Every structure is written in C-alpha cells, then in structure tokens.
Short mmCIF file of C-alpha atoms and ligand atoms in Angstrom, two decimals:
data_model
loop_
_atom_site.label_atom_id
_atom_site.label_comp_id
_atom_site.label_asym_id
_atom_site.label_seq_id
_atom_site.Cartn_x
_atom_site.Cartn_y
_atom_site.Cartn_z
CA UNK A 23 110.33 6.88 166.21
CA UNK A 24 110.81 4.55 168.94
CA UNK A 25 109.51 0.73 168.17
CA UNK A 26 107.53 0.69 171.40
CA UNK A 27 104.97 3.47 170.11
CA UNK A 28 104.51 1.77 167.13
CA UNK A 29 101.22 0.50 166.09
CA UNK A 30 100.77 -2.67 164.63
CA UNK A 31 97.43 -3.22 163.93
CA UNK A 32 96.18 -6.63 166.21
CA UNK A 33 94.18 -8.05 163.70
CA UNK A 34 96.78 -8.68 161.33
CA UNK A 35 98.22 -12.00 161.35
CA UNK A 36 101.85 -11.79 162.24
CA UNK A 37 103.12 -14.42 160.20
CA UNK A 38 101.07 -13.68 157.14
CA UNK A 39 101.95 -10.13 156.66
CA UNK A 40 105.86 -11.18 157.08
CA UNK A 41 105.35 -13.87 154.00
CA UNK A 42 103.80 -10.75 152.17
CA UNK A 43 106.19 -8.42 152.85
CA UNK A 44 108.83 -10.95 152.46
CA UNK A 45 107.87 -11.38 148.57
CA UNK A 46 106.92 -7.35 148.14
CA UNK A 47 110.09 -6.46 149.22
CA UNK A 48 112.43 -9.58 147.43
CA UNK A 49 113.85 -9.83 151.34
CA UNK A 50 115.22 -12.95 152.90
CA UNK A 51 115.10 -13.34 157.06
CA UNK A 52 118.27 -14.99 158.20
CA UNK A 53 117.87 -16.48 162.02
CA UNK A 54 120.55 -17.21 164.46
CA UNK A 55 119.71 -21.03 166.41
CA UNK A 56 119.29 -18.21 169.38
CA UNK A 57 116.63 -16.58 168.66
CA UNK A 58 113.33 -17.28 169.73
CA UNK A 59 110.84 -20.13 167.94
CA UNK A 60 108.34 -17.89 166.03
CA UNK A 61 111.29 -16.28 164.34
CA UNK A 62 113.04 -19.22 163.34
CA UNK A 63 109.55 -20.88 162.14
CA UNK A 64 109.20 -17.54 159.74
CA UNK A 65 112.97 -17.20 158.75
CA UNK A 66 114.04 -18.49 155.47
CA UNK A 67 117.30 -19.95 156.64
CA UNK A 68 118.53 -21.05 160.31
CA UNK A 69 121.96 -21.68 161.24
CA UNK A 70 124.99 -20.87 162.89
CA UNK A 71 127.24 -17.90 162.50
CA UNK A 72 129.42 -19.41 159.51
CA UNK A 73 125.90 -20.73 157.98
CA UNK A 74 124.61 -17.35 158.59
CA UNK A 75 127.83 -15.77 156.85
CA UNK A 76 127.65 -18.03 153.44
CA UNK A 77 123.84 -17.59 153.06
CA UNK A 78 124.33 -13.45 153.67
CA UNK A 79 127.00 -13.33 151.36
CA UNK A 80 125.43 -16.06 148.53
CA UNK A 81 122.11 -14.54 148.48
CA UNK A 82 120.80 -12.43 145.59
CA UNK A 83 117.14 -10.85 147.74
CA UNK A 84 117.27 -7.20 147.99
CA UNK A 85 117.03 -7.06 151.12
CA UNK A 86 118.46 -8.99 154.07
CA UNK A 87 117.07 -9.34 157.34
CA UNK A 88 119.37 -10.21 160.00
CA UNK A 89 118.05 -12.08 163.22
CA UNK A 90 120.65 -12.33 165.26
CA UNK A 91 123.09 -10.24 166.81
CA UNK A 92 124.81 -6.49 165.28
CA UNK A 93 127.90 -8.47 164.51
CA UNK A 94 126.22 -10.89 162.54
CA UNK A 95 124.65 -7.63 160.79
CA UNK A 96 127.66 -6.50 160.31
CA UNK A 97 129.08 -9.60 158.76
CA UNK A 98 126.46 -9.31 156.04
CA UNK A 99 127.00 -6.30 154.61
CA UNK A 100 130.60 -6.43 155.29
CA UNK A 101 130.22 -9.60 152.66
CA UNK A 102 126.95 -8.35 150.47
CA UNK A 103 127.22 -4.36 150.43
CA UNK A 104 125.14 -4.47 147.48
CA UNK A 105 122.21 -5.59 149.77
CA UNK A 106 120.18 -3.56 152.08
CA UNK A 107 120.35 -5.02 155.61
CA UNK A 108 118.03 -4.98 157.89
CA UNK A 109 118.50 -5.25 162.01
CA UNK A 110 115.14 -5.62 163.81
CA UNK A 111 116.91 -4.22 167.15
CA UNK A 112 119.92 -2.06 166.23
CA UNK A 113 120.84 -2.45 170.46
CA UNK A 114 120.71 -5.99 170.10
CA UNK A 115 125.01 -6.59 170.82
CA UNK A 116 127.10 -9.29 172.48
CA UNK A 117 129.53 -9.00 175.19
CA UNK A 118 132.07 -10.67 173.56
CA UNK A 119 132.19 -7.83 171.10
CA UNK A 120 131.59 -5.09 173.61
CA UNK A 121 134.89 -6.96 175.69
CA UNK A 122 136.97 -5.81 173.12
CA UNK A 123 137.06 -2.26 172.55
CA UNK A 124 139.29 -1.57 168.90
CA UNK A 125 141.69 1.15 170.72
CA UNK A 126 142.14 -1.14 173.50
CA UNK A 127 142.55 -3.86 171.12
CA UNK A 128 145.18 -2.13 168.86
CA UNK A 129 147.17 -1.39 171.48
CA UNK A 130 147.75 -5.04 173.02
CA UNK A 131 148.78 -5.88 168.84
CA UNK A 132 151.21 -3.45 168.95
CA UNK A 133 152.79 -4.99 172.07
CA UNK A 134 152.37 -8.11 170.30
CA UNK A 135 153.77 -7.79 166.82
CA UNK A 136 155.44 -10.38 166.13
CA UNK A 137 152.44 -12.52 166.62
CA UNK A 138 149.48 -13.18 164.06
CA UNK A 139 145.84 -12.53 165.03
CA UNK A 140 142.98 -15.06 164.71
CA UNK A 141 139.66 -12.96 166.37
CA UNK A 142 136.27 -15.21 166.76
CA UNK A 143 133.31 -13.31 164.72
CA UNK A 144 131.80 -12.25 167.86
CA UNK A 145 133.42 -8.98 167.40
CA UNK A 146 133.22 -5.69 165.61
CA UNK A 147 133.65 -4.37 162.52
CA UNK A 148 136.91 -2.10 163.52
CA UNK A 149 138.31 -5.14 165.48
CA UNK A 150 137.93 -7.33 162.31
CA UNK A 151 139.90 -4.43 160.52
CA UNK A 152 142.91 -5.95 163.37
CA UNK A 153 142.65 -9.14 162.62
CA UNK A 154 144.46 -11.30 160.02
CA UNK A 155 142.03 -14.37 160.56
CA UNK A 156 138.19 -14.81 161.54
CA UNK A 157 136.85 -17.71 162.85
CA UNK A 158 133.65 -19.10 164.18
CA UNK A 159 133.10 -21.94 166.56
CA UNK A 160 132.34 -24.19 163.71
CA UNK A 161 135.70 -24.10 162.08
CA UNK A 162 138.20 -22.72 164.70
CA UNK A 163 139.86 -25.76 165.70
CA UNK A 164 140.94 -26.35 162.14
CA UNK A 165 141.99 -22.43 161.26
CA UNK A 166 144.50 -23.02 164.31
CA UNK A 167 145.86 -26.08 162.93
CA UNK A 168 146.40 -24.35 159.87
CA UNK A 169 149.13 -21.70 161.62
CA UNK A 170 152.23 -23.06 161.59
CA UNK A 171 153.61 -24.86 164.81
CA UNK A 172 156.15 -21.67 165.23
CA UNK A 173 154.08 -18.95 164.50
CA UNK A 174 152.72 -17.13 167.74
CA UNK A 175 149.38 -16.28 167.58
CA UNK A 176 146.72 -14.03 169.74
CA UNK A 177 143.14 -14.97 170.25
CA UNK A 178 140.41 -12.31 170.90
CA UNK A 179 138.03 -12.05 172.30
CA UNK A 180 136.80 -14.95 174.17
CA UNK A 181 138.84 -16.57 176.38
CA UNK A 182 137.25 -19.83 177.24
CA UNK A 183 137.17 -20.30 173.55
CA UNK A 184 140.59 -20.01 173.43
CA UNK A 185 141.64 -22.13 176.96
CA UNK A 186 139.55 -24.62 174.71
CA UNK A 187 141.51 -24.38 171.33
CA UNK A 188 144.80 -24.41 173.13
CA UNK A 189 143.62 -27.30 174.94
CA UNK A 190 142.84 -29.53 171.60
CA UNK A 191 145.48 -28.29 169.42
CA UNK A 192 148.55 -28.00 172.52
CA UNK A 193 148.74 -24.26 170.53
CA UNK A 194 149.92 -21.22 173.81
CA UNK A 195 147.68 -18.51 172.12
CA UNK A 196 147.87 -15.19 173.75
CA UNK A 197 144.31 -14.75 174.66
CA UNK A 198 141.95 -11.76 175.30
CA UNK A 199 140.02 -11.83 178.47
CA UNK A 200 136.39 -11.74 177.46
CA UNK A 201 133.78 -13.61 177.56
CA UNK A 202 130.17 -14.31 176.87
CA UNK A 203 127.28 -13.43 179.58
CA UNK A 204 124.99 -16.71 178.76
CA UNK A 205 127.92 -18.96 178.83
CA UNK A 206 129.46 -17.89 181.86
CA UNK A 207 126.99 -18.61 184.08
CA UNK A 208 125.93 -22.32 184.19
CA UNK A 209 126.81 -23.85 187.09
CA UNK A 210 128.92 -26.41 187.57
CA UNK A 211 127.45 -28.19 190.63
CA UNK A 212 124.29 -28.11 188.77
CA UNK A 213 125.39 -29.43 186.03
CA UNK A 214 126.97 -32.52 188.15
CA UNK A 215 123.99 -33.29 189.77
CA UNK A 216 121.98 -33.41 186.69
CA UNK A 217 124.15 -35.70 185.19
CA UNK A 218 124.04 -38.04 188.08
CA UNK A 219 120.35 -38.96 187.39
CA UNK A 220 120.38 -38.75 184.22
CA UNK A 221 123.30 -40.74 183.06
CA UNK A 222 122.04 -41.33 179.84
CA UNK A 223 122.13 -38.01 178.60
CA UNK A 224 125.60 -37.03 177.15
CA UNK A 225 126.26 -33.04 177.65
CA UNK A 226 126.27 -31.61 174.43
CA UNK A 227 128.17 -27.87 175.65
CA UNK A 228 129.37 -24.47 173.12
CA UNK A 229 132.93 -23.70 173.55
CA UNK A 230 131.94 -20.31 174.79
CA UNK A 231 131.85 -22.40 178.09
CA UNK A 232 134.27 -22.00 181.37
CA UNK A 233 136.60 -25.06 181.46
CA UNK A 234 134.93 -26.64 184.86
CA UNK A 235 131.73 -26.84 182.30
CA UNK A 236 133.64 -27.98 179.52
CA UNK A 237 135.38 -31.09 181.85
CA UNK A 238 131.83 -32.68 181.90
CA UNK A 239 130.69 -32.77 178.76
CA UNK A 240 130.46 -35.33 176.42
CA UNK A 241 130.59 -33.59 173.06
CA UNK A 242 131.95 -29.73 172.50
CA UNK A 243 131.01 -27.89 169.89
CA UNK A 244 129.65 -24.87 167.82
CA UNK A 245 125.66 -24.82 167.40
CA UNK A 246 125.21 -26.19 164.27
CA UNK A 247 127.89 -29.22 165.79
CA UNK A 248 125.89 -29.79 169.01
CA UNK A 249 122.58 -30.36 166.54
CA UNK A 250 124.42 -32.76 164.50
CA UNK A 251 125.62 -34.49 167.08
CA UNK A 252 122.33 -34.96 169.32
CA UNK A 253 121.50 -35.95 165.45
CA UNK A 254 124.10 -38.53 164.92
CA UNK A 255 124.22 -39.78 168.09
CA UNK A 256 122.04 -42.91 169.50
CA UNK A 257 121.04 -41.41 172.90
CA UNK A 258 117.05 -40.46 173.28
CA UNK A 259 118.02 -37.53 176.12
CA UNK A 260 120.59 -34.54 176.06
CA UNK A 261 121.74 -32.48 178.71
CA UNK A 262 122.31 -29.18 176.23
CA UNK A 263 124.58 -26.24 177.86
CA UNK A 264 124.44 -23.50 175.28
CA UNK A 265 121.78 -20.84 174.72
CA UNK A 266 118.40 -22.08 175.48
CA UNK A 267 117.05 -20.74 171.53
CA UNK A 268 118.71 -23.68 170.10
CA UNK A 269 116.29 -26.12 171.92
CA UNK A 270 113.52 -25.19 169.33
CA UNK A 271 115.91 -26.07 166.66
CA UNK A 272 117.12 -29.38 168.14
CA UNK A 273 113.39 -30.42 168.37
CA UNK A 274 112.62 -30.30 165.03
CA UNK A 275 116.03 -31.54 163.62
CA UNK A 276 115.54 -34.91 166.23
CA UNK A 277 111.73 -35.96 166.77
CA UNK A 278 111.54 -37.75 169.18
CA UNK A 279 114.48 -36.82 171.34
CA UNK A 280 114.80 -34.99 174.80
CA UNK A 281 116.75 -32.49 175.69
CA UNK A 282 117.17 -30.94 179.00
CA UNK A 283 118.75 -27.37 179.19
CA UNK A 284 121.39 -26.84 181.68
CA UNK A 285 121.07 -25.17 184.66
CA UNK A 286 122.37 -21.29 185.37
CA UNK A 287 124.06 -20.16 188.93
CA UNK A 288 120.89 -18.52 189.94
CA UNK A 289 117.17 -18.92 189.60
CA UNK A 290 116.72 -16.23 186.39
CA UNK A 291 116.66 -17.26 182.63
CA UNK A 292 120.09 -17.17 182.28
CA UNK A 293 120.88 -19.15 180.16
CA UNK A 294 118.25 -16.92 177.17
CA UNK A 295 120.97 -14.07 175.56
CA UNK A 296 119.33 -10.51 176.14
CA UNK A 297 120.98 -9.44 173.11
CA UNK A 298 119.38 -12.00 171.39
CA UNK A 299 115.97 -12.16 172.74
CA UNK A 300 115.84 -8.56 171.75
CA UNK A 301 114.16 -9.43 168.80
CA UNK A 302 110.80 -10.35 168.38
CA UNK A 303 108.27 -11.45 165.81
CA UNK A 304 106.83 -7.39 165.80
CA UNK A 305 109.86 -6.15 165.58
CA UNK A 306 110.77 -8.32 161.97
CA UNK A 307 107.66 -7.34 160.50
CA UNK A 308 108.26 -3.92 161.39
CA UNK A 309 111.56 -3.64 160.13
CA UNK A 310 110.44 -5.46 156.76
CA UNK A 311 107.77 -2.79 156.56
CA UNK A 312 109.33 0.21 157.23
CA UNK A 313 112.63 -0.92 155.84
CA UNK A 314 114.48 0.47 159.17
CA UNK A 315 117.13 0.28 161.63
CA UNK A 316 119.08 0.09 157.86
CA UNK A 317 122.84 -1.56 158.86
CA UNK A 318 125.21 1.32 156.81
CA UNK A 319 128.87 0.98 157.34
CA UNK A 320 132.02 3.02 155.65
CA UNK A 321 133.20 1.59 152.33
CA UNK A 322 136.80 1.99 154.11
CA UNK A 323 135.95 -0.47 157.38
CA UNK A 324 133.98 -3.02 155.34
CA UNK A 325 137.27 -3.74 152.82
CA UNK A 326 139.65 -3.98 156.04
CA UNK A 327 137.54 -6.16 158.05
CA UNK A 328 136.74 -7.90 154.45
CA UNK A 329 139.88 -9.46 154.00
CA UNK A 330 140.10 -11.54 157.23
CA UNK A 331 136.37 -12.99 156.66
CA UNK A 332 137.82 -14.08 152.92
CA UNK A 333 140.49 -15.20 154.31
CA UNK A 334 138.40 -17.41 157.27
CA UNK A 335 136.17 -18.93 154.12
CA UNK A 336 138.91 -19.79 151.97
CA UNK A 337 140.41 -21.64 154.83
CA UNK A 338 137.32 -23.64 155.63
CA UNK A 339 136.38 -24.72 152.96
CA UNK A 340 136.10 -28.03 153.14
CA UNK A 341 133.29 -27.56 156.18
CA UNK A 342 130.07 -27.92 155.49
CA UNK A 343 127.64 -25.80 156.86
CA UNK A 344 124.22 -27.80 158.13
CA UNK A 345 121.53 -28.07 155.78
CA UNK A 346 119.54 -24.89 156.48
CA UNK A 347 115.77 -24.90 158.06
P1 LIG B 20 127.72 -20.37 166.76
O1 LIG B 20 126.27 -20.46 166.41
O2 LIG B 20 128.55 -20.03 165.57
O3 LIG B 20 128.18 -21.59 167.49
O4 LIG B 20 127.89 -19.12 167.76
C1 LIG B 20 127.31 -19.08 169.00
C2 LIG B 20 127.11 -17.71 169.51
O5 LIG B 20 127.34 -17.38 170.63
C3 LIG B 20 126.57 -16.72 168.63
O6 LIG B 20 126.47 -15.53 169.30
FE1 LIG B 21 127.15 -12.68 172.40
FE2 LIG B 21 126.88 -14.66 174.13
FE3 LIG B 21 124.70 -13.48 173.19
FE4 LIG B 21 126.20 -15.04 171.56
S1 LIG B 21 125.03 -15.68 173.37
S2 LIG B 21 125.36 -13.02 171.10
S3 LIG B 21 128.26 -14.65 172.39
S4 LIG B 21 126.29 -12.49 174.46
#
C-alpha cells in the first residue's frame, strides 16, 4: 500500500506514539545531520555517516530505523544483519550513488588494475563489493595518507571530493565523475558577496563542494567536522555551505551562535537534499508501526561489500566520532 493513502489518525500525537512504539518494538531511530528537525529531535542518535555506521553496527535494539539515505540503510545491515532495518522512504537515494552504476563501475577497474580502489560511502551495495577501501568525509583524508606514496589509487564516486583529497595530500587519484545535486549548486558569486558583509563569519563548507566553493572557505570538512568547528571556534556568525538539515543541529550544539546558510544558483531550496527530505515525521512512525519498507539484502553482497567497511573502521580508528544527540 502506498504511504500517501495511509491513515494516521490526527489526534495522535506524533512524537508520543514514536516513544511508544520505539520501546514496544526494542527499535532505535538513527538520523542523518540532513534530515529535517522533528526527526532529529525524536531520533535516538544524530550524526554523520561514520557516526551513523558505528552506532548501526554497535547497537543491540531489534530493530533499526534508518533516517537518512538507502546507502546509509544499506550500511546497517551490511554491518548488523542480525537486525531488522527499517527505511521510512525506500526511494529516498543520492546521486552520488546513482553516478556510479556497478557494471559501469567494474568496467573502468578492469581498465585500471593495477590501481587500488578507495570508494566514499555514498555508494551502493554492489559498488562496495568493488572496492578495497570505504571512506567517509570524516576520515578520508587520513585513509589516503595511509596508501603508500607509490601505490595508484582510484576514487569513486565524487569527484570534488576527490579534486579535494588530491589537493591536501598532493595524491593523482584517478577519479570518477560524479557528484552530489545539493553541493553542486551554491553559487560562487553568492557566496563572495556574502562574505563581503559579513567578514566575520568564517565559511564552514562539506567537501562534496566544487573547488571555486571550496577556495573561499575558511574551514572544510565532513558534517560532524563543520559542527565541531563552528563549536571550537571563537566566531559568533557562520556562513555554512553544506545541506541546510545540519543548521538545526548546529543550533543546539552552539547556543548562541549564528549561522547563515549559503546561497544556491537559483531562487529554489537548493541547498535541502530531496533524497533526504523524503522522510518525514509520518513516515517514521509509520514504518515503526507497520515494521515496513524492511531493508533485505543477499547474504552474498553484504560479505563482499563487508570487507571494505571493516577494513575503513580498522583504519580509522583513532577518529572519534562526535558525541551523539
Ligand atoms: P557526512 O555527514 O559523512 O559528512 O556526509 C554528508 C553527506 O552528503 C551524506 O549524504
Ligand atoms: Fe547524496 Fe548529496 Fe543527498 Fe548526501 S546530500 S544524500 S550526497 S544527494
């Protein structure tokens, strides 16, 4: 049945009946910085997509609900296949992971095989089962400077991620062209003129961002890195040029502090992921209830694209995730 002619009852309390379920069901919510307010306010832990990753594969609920993206759903049961998981929109995707088709993907490897392949989580589950190394934004930079100096490498599938990595560790990695919808369209000339009255307000940008972004800003970094650094820094405003979900998480990790979102080329909310935003507070509580769109994948594809997420935790260790919520 489609979610749309669904009934939900409009005297029920939203938030309530999620708590209930929540404990009925031994289910945990996990929320991407993305999404919108009322989900992170009801989700039991917040973060970014290697937070996300250690929480989905650490936790012992029965059930996992995954607010965020497919791949991120993926992810979870590819590292918890014990665990029922839960997708509130099974169409919610990315383009990143829709750039990079596995047969396509395969075939540029095999042109390529004397090089090693580090692919960014932002991808499927059959293009993990390619890869030798994942990364996220959050520890990229130092999985690349864990390859040795000699070894080529290719980098799928976003390529401003990649221009970016290359830039900061001198690396040539063969990159994949794709790239993210929300990141690729702030504008640059926007972006100029809003730092010229407010120069007070360091640019706090993702890496998903084109390089004529990237040149302005003061600090670059993954989502849980641009909190901690509008955190750590002394600054009262912030000029933030990443998905406009993370605001509401910035907010309540600095009271007190402004932050101004970044303009987009054109006049639309383009800087909110569709994918994303394709979840909604309804949708959660009808998932918890009716304990559907279930996330199944073949035992087969979860071990291959197992062993490169293993592989990225092992090598990163030593970063911490933020402290969650
Ligand atoms: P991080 O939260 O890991 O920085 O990822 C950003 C993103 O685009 C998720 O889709
Ligand atoms: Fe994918 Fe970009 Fe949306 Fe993240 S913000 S899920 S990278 S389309």
């Amino acid at each position: 049945m489609a979610i749309a002619t669904q009934s939900i009852d409009p005297s029920l309390d939203l938030f309530d009946e999620i708590e209930r379920l929540k404990t009925e069901r031994n289910a945990v919510i996990l929320a991407h910085y993305y999404q919108e307010p009322d989900i992170q306010d009801v989700a039991d832990f917040v973060g970014d997509s290697l937070g996300l990753a250690r929480q989905a594969a650490a936790t012992d609920a029965d059930i996992i609900v995954f607010a965020g993206v497919h791949f991120m759903a993926e992810t979870a049961k590819i590292l918890n296949p014990s665990r029922t998981v839960l997708i509130p929109d099974m169409e919610a995707g990315c383009s990143l992971a829709d750039s990079c088709p596995a047969g396509a993907f395969r075939k540029f490897k095999a042109a390529h095989p004397d090089h090693i392949v580090i692919t960014y989580i932002n991808s499927s589950a059959a293009v993990k089962a390619e890869t030798d190394i994942i990364c996220t934004s959050t520890n990229a930079e130092a999985i690349v400077r864990q390859i040795p100096a000699g070894q080529p490498i290719i980098f799928a599938p976003d390529k401003n991620l990649g221009a970016y990595l290359n830039k900061v560790t001198g690396r040539k990695m063969l990159l994949w062209d794709g790239t993210c919808i929300v990141h690729e369209m702030f504008s640059e000339r926007k972006l100029v003129q809003l730092k010229t009255v407010n120069p007070d307000s360091p640019v706090l940008a993702h890496p998903e961002c084109e390089e004529a972004i990237l040149r302005h800003a003061d600090f670059v970094g993954s989502t849980s890195g641009i909190i901690k650094a509008a955190r750590e820094m002394p600054n009262e405003q912030f000029i933030v040029v990443t998905e406009s979900g993370i605001l509401h998480a910035m907010e309540k990790a600095c009271p007190g502090k402004r932050f101004i979102p970044a303009p987009p080329t054109n006049q639309c909310a383009c800087n909110e992921c569709p994918h994303m935003k394709r979840n909604t507070l309804e949708k959660i509580y009808l998932c918890l209830r009716n304990g559907t769109p279930e996330l199944v994948m073949e035992e087969s594809l979860r071990l291959a694209a197992l062993r490169p997420i293993e592989k990225m935790l092992a090598m990163s260790k030593s970063i911490p995730s933020l402290p969650v919520k």
